[in-house]
PDB file of C-alpha atoms in Angstrom:
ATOM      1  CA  UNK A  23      16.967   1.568   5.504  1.00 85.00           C
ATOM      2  CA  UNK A  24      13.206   0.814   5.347  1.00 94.00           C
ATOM      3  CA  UNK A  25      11.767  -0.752   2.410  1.00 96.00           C
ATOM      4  CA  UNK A  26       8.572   2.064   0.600  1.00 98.00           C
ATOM      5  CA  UNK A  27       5.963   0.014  -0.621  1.00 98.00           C
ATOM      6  CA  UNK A  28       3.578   2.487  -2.258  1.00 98.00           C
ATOM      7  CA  UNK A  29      -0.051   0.259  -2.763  1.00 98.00           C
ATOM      8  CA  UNK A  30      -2.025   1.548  -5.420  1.00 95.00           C
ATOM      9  CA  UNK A  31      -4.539   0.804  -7.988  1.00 92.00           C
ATOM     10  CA  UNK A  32      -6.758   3.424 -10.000  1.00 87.00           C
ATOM     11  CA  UNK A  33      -9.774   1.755  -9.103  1.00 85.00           C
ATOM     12  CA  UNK A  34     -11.726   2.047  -6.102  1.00 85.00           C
ATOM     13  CA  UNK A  35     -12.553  -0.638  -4.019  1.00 86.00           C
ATOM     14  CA  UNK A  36     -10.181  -3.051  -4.408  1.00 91.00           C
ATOM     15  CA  UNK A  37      -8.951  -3.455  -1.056  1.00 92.00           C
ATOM     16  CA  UNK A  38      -6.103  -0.834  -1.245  1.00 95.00           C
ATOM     17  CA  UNK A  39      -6.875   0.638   2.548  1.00 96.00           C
ATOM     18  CA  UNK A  40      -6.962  -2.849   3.564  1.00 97.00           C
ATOM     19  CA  UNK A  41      -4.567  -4.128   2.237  1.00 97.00           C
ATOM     20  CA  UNK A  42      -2.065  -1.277   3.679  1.00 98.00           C
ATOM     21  CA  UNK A  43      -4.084  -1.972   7.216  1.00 98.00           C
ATOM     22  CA  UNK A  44      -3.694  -6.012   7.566  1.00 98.00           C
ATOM     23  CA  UNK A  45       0.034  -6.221   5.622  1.00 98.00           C
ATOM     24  CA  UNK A  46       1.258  -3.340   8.452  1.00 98.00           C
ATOM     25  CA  UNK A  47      -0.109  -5.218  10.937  1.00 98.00           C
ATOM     26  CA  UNK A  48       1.179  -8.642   9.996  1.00 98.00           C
ATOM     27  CA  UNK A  49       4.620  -7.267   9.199  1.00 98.00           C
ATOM     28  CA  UNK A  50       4.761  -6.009  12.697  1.00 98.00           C
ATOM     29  CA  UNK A  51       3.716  -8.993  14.261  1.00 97.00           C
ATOM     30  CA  UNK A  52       6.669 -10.054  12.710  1.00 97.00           C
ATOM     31  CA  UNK A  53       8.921  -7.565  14.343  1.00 97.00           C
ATOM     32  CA  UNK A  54       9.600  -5.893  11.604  1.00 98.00           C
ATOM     33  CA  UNK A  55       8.948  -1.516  12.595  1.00 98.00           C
ATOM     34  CA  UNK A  56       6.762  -0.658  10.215  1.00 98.00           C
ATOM     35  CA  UNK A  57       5.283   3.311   9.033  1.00 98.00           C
ATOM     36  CA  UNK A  58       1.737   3.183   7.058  1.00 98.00           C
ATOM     37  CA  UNK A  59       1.519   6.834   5.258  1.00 98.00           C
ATOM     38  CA  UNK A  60      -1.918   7.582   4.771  1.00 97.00           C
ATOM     39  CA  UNK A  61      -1.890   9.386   1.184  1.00 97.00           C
ATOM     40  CA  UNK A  62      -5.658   9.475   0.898  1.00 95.00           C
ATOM     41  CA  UNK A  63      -7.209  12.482   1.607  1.00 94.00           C
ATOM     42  CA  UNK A  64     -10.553   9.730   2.737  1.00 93.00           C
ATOM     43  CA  UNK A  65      -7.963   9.042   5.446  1.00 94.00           C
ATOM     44  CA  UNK A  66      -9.353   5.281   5.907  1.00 95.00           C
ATOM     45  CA  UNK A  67      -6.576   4.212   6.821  1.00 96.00           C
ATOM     46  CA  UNK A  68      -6.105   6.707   9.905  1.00 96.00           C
ATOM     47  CA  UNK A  69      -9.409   5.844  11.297  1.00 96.00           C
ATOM     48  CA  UNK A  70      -8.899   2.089  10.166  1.00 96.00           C
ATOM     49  CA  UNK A  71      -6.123   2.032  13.196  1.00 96.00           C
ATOM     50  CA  UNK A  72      -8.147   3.364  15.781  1.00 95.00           C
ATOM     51  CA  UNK A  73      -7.497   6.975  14.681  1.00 95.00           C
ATOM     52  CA  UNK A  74      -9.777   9.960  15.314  1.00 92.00           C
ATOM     53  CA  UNK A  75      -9.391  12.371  12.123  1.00 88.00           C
ATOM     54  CA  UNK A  76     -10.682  15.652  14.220  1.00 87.00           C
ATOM     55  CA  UNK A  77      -8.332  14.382  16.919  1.00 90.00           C
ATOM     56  CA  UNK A  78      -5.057  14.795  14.648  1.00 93.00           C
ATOM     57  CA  UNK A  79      -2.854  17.811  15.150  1.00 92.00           C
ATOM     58  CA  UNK A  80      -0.083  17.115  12.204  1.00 93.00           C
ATOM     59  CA  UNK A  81      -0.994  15.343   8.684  1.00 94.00           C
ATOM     60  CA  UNK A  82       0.705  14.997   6.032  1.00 95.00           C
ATOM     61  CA  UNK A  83      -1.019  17.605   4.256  1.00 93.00           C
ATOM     62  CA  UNK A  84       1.322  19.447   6.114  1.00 94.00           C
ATOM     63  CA  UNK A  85       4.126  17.511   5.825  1.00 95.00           C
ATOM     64  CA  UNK A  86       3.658  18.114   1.765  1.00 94.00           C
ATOM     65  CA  UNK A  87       3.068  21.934   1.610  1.00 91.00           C
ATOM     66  CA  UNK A  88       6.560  21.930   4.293  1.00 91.00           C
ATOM     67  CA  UNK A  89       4.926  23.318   7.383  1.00 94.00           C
ATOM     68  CA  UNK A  90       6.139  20.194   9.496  1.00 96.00           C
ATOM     69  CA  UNK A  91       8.412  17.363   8.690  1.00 97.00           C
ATOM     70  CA  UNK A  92       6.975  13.460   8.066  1.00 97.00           C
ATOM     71  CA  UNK A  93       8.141  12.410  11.950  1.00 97.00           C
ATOM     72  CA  UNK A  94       5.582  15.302  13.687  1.00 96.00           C
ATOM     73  CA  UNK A  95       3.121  13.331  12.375  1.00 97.00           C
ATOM     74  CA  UNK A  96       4.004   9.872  13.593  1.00 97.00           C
ATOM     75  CA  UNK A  97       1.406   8.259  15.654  1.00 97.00           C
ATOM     76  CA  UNK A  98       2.324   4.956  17.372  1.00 96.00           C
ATOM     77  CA  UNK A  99      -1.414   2.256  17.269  1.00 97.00           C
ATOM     78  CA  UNK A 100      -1.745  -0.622  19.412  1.00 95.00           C
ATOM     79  CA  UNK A 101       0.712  -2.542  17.968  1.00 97.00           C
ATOM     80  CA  UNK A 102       4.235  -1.851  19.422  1.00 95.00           C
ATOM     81  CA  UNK A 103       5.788  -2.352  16.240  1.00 98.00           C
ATOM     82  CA  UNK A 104       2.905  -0.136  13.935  1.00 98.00           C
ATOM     83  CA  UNK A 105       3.067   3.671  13.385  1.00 98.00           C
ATOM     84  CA  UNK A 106       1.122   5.903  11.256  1.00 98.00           C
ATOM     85  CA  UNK A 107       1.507   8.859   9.690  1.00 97.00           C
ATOM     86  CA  UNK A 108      -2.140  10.625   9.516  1.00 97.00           C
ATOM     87  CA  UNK A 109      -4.274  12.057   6.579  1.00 95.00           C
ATOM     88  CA  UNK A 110      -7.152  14.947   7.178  1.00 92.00           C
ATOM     89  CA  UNK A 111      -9.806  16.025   4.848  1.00 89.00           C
ATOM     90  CA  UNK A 112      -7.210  18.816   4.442  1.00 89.00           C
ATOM     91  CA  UNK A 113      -4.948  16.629   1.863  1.00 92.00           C
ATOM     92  CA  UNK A 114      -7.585  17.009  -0.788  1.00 88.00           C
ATOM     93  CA  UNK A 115      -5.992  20.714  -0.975  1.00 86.00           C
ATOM     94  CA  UNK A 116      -2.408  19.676  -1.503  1.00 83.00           C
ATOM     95  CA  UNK A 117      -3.566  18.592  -4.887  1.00 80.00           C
ATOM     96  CA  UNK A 118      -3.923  22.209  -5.812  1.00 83.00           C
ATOM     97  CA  UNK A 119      -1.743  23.622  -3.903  1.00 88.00           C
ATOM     98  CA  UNK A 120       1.171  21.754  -5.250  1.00 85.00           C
ATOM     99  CA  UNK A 121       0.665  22.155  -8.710  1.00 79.00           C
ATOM    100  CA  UNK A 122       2.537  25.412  -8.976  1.00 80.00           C
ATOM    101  CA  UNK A 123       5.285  23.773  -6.870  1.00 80.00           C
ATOM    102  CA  UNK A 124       9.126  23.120  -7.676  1.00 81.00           C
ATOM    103  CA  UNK A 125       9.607  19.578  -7.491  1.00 86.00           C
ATOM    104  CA  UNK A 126       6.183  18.842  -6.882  1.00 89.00           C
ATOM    105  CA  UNK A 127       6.059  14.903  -6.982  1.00 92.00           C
ATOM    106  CA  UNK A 128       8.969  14.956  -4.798  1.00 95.00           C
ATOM    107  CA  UNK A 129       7.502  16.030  -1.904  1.00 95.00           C
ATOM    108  CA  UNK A 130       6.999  12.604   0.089  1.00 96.00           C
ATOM    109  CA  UNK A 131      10.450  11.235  -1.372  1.00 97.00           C
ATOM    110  CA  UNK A 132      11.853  14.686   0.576  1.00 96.00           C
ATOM    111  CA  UNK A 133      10.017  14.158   3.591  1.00 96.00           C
ATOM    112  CA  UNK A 134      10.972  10.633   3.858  1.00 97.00           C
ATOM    113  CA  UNK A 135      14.503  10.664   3.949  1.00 95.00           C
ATOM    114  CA  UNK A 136      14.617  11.785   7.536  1.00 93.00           C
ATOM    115  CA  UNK A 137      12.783   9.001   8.875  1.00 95.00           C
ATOM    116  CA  UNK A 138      13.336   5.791   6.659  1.00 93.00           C
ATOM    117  CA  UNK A 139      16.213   4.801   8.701  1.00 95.00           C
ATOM    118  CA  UNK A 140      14.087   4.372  11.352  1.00 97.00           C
ATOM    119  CA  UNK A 141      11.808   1.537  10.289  1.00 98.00           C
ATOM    120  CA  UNK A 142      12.140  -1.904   8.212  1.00 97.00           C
ATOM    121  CA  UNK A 143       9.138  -0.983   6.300  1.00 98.00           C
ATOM    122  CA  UNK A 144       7.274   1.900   4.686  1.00 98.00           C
ATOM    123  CA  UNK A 145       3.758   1.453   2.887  1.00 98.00           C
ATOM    124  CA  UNK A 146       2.143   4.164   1.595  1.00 98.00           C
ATOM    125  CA  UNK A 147      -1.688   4.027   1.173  1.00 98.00           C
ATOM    126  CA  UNK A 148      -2.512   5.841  -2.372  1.00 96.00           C
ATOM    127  CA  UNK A 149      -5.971   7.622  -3.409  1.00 93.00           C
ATOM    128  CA  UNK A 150      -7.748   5.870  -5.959  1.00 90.00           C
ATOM    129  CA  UNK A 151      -6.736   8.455  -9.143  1.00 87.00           C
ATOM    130  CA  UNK A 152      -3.348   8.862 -10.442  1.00 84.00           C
ATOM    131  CA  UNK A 153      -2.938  12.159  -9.424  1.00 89.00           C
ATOM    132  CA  UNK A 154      -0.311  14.238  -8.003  1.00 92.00           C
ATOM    133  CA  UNK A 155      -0.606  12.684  -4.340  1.00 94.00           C
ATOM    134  CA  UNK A 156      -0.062   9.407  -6.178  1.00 94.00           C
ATOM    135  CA  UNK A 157       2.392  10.160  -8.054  1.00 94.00           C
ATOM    136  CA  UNK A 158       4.745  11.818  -4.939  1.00 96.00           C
ATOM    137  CA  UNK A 159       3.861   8.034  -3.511  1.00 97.00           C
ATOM    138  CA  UNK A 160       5.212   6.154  -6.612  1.00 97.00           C
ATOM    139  CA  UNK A 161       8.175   8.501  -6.758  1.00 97.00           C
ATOM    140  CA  UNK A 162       8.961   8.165  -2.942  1.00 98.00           C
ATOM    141  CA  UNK A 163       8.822   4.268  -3.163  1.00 98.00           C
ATOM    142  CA  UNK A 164      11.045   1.387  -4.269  1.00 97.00           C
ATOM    143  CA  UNK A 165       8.152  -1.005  -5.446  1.00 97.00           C
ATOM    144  CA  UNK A 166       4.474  -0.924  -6.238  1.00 97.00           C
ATOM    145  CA  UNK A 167       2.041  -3.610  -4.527  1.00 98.00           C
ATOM    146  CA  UNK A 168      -0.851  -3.521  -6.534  1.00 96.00           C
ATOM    147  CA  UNK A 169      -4.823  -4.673  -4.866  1.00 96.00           C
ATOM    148  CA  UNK A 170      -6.525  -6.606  -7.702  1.00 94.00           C
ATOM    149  CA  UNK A 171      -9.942  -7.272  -6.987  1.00 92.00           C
ATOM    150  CA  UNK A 172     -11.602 -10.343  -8.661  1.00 89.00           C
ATOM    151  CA  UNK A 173     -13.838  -8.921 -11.017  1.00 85.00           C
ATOM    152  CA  UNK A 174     -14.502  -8.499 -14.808  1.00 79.00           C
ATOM    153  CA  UNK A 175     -13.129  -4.957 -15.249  1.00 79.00           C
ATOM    154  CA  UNK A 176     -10.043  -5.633 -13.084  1.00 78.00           C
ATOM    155  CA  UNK A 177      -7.414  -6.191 -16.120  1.00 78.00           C
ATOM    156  CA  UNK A 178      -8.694  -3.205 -17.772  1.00 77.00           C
ATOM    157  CA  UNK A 179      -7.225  -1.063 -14.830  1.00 78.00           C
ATOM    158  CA  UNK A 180      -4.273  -2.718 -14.212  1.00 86.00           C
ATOM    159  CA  UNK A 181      -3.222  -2.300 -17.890  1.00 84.00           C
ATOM    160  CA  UNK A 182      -3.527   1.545 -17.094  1.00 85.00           C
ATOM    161  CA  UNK A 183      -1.769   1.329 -13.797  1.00 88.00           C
ATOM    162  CA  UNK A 184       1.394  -0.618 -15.767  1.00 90.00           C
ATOM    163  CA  UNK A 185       1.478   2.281 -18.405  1.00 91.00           C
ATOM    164  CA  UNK A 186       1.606   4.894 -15.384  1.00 90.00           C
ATOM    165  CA  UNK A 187       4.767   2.633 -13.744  1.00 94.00           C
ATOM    166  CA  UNK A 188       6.777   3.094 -17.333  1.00 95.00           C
ATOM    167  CA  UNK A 189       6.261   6.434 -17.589  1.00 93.00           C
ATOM    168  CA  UNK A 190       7.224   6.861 -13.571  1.00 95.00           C
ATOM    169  CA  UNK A 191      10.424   4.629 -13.880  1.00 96.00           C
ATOM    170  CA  UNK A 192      11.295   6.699 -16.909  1.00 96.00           C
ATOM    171  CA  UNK A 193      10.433  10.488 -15.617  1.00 93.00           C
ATOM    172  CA  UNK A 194      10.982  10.441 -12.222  1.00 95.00           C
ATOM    173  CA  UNK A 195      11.635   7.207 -10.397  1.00 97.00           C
ATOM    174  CA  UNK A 196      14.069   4.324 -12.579  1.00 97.00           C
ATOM    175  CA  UNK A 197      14.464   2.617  -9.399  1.00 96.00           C
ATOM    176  CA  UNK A 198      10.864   1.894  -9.105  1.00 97.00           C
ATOM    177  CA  UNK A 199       9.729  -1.886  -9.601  1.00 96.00           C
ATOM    178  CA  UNK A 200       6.637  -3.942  -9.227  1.00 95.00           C
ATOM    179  CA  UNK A 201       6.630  -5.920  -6.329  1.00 96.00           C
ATOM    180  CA  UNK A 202       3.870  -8.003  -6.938  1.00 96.00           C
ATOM    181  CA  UNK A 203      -0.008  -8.114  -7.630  1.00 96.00           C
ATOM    182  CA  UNK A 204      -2.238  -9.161  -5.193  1.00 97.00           C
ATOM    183  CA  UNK A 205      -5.643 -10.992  -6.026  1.00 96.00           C
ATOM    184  CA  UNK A 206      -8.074  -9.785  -3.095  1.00 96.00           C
ATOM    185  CA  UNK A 207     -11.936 -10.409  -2.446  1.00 93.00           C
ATOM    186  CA  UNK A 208     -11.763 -13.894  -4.318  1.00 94.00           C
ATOM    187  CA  UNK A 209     -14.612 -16.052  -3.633  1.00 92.00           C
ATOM    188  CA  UNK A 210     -14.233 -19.924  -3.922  1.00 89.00           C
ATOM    189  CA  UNK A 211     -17.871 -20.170  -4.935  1.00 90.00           C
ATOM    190  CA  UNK A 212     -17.664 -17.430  -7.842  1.00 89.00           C
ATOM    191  CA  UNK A 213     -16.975 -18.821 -11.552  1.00 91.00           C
ATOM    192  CA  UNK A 214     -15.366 -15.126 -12.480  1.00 90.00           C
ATOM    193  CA  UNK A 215     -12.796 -15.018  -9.801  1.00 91.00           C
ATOM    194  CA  UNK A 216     -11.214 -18.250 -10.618  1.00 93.00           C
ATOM    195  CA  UNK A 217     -11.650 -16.975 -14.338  1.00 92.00           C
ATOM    196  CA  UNK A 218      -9.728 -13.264 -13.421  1.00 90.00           C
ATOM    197  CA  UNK A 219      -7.628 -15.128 -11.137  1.00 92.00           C
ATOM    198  CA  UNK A 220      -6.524 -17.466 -14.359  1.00 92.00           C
ATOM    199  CA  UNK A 221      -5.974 -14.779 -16.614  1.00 90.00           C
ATOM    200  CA  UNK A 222      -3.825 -12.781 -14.147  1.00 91.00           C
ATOM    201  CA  UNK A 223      -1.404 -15.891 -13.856  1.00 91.00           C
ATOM    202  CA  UNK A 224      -1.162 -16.188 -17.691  1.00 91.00           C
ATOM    203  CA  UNK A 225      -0.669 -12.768 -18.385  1.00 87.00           C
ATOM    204  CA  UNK A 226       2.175 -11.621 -15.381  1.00 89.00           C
ATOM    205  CA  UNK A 227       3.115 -15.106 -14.185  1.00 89.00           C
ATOM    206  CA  UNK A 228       6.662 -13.682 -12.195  1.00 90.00           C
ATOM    207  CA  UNK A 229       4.387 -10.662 -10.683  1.00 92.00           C
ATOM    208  CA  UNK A 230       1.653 -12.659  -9.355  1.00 95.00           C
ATOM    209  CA  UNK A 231       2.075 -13.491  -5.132  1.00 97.00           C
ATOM    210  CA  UNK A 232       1.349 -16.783  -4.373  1.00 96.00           C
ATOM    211  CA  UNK A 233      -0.933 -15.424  -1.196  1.00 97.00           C
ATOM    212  CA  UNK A 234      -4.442 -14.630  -2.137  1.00 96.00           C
ATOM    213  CA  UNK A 235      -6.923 -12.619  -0.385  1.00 97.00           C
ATOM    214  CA  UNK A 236     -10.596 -14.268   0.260  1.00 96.00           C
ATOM    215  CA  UNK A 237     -13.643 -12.460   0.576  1.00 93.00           C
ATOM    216  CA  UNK A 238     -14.054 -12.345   4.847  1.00 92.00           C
ATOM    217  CA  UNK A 239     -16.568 -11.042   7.268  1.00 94.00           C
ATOM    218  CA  UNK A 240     -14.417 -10.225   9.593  1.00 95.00           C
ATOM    219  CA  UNK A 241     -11.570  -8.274   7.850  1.00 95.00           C
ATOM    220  CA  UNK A 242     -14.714  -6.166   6.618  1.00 94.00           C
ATOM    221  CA  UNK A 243     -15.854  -5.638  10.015  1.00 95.00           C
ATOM    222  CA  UNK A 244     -12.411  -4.698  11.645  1.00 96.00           C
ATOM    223  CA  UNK A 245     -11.811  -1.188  10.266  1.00 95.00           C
ATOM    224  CA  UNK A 246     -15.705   0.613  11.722  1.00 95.00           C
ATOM    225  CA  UNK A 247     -13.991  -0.999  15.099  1.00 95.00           C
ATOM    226  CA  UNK A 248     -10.751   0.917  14.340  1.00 96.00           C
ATOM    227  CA  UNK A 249      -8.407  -2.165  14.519  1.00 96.00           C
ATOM    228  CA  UNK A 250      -6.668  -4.690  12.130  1.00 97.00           C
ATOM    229  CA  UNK A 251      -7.980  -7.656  11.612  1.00 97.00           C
ATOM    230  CA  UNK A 252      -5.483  -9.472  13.559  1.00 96.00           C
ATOM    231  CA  UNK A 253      -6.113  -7.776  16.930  1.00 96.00           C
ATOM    232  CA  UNK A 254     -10.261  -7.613  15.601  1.00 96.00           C
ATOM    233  CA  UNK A 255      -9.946 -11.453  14.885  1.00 96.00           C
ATOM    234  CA  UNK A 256      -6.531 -13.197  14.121  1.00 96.00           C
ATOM    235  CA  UNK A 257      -7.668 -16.536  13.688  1.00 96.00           C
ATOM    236  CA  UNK A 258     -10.243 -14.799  10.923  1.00 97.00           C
ATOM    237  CA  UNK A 259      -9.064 -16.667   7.367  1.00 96.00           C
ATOM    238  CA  UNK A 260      -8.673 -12.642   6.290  1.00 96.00           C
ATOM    239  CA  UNK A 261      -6.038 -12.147   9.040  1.00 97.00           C
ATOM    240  CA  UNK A 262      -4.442 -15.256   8.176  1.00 98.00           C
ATOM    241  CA  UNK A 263      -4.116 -14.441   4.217  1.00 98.00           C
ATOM    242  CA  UNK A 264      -2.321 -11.341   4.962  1.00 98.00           C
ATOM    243  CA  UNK A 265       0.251 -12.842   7.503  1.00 98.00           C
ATOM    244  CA  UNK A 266       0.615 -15.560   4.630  1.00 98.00           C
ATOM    245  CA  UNK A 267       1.500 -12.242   2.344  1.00 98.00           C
ATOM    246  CA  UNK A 268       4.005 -10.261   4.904  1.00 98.00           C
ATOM    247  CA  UNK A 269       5.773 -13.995   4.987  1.00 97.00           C
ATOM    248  CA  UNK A 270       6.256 -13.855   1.459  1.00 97.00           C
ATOM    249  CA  UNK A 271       7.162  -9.814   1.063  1.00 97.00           C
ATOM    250  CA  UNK A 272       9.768 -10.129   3.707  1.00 96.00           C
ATOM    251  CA  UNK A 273      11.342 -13.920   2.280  1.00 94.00           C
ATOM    252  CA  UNK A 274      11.270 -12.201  -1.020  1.00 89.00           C
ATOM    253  CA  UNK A 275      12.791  -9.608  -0.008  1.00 85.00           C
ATOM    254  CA  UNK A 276      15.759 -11.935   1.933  1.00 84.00           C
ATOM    255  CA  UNK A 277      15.946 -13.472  -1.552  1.00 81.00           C
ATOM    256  CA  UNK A 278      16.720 -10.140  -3.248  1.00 78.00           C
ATOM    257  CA  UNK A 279      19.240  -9.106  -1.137  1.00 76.00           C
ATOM    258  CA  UNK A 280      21.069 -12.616  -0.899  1.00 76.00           C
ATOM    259  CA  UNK A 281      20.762 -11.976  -4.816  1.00 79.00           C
ATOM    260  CA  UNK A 282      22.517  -8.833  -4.786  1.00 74.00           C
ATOM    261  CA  UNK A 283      25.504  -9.757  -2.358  1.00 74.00           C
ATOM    262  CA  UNK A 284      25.829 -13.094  -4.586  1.00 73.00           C
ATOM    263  CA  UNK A 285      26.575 -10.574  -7.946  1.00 58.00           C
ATOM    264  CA  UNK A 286      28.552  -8.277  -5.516  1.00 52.00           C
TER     265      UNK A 286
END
């Protein structure tokens, strides 16, 4: 049963998109089949993989007002072991749409049960609100990644985000846990991102992953040529920091279950 990773992060611009991009693509370089659902009605994501938007016949726009199910929208990219599931400027609508809904925030955790057999790893690509289309990702998944750039408002956010997790884990989703926060466009050069980077560790010292994200040329080239960064540029030191963060997901999540069988 595949592992949902919902990546989100009220704030724009922190390297949510990207993050869902490069961590797909490094886990399937790793072998492991892995689904990015793009939940963001900007659908960077879809066109980040090589997608044409106008080109896309089933969303998940659809998938969420139950006019198709989640695997008519599958798209396989260039990697063997990397499907997508699509956004359209269309999803902007299931925001209304849904609102008068039974079970509205359940929608993706619905859709997904048909399909999560079928791949080691799920990652869901949220809009930068916590909305409803959020909120269907944080009830469909079993841990929250969460971008944190390195910048002076950047604690200020998470503290909101952390809130939004309680009240998840106690209204819709219990199950739900953080898996880790991830410290992206640090610059060795900058004062403030060592100084956001230090107050991160002190504050959530257990939620912190020990990969970090640099600021790289090439990982912000790689999406307006419709490809991850490790088929734009792999040897690119932004390719390389997110194969040294699939490493970690996947060992921590060997860890986990080596955990569980031990109290079994």
């Amino acid at each position: 049963m595949a592992k949902i990773i919902a990546i989100a992060n009220q704030k724009g611009g922190v390297g949510k998109t990207t993050t869902a991009v490069n961590l797909g693509a490094s886990l399937a370089v790793a072998e492991k089949k892995t689904l990015i659902i793009d939940v963001d009605p900007q659908g960077n994501t879809t066109t980040g993989l090589g997608i044409e938007r106008a080109s896309v016949q089933h969303s998940l726009y659809q998938v969420l007002i139950g006019e198709v199910s989640l695997a008519a929208t599958v798209l396989k990219t260039e990697l063997a072991c990397l499907s997508v599931a699509p956004s359209t400027k269309h999803l902007t609508g299931a925001e209304i749409e849904l609102v008068t809904t039974e079970r509205r925030e359940s929608r993706l955790k619905e859709a997904l049960r048909s399909i999560e057999q079928s791949f080691d790893y799920v990652l869901l690509d949220c809009p930068p609100s916590l909305g409803i289309l959020t909120l269907n990702a944080l009830t469909a998944a079993k841990s929250l990644l969460v971008p944190l750039q390195c910048e002076y408002y950047a604690l200020e956010g998470l503290t909101s985000l952390l809130e939004t997790l309680k009240l998840v884990q106690r209204g819709f989703n219990p199950e739900l846990y953080l898996e880790g926060i991830l410290l992206t466009m640090f610059d060795s050069r900058n004062r403030l991102s060592h100084q956001v980077a230090e107050e991160v560790r002190a504050h959530f010292p257990d939620r912190i992953f020990r990969a970090v994200i640099y600021r790289n040329v090439r990982l912000s080239e790689s999406p307006s040529h419709g490809k991850p960064a490790l088929l734009y540029d792999a040897h690119s030191s932004g390719a390389q920091n997110y194969l040294e963060l699939a490493k970690e997901i996947i060992r921590n999540g060997e860890e986990n279950r080596r955990a569980e069988k031990g109290t079994g």
